[in-house]
Amino acid sequence: MMRFVVTAMLLAILTGCSGAIKQFPENAKQPSDLRDLDLDGVIEAREKCDGTIRGASVDNYGCSGVKAVSERITLNVLFNNGSAYVNPKYYPEIEKVADFLIEHPHTEVIIEGHASSQGPAYVNKTLSLKRAQSISYLLSSLHGIERNRIQAVGYGEERLLDVANTEEAHQKNRRVIADIRTSDKKTPMKWTIYTGVEE
């Protein structure tokens, strides 16, 4: 009896399904391109940014946001009056800039040298350039930063931080700034099971 019931049910199911199957016309055209050629999870019909980097985080149109990296770092390097000598105790400050440049290999840096208002302006201009060149040299020689990524500029006393005529103000104005303005575009990536927590 049980075998009869099972057989009857199977026949009913098969009979019911046979009427629902329809053949898809061979010459029918798909109205949308459902392929995903760059494998970013967005179909070509909606794709606006072809060639997305594999694993990049994308929006509904297959476009990945880019983060422009720029940084302006004031180096805590103090110079004696009339000197461009960098005391080795300030080397860790220079290392901070080097580490940033190494982490962002497509960036370039402008090392700005500044001077106090003591002495003739033309002398301060030359001195500030020498200070910038001293930092540039150390970035290259100690940390291997390519010379073509570093530019030294001397502003002399044109951009004083403190206009007071005191030793404290003069010392504050004898400074160097690393201006990392060229953007290094980074593509944000999707989170995966292999992504580290610190990322």
CSV table of C-alpha atoms in Angstrom, one decimal, residues 113-116 121 124-129 153-160 173 175:
chain,number,residue,atom,x,y,z
A,113,GLY,CA,64.1,75.8,5.9
A,114,HIS,CA,63.4,78.9,8.0
A,115,ALA,CA,65.5,81.4,9.8
A,116,SER,CA,65.1,84.1,12.5
A,121,ALA,CA,67.7,88.9,5.1
A,124,ASN,CA,69.1,84.2,6.3
A,125,LYS,CA,67.7,83.1,3.0
A,126,THR,CA,70.9,81.2,2.2
A,127,LEU,CA,71.2,79.8,5.7
A,128,SER,CA,67.6,78.5,5.7
A,129,LEU,CA,68.3,76.7,2.4
A,153,VAL,CA,63.6,75.3,-0.2
A,154,GLY,CA,64.9,78.2,1.9
A,155,TYR,CA,62.4,80.8,3.1
A,156,GLY,CA,64.7,82.8,5.3
A,157,GLU,CA,62.8,85.1,7.6
A,158,GLU,CA,59.8,85.4,5.3
A,159,ARG,CA,57.5,83.2,7.4
A,160,LEU,CA,58.3,84.0,11.0
A,173,ASN,CA,61.9,80.7,14.0
A,175,ARG,CA,63.1,75.6,12.1
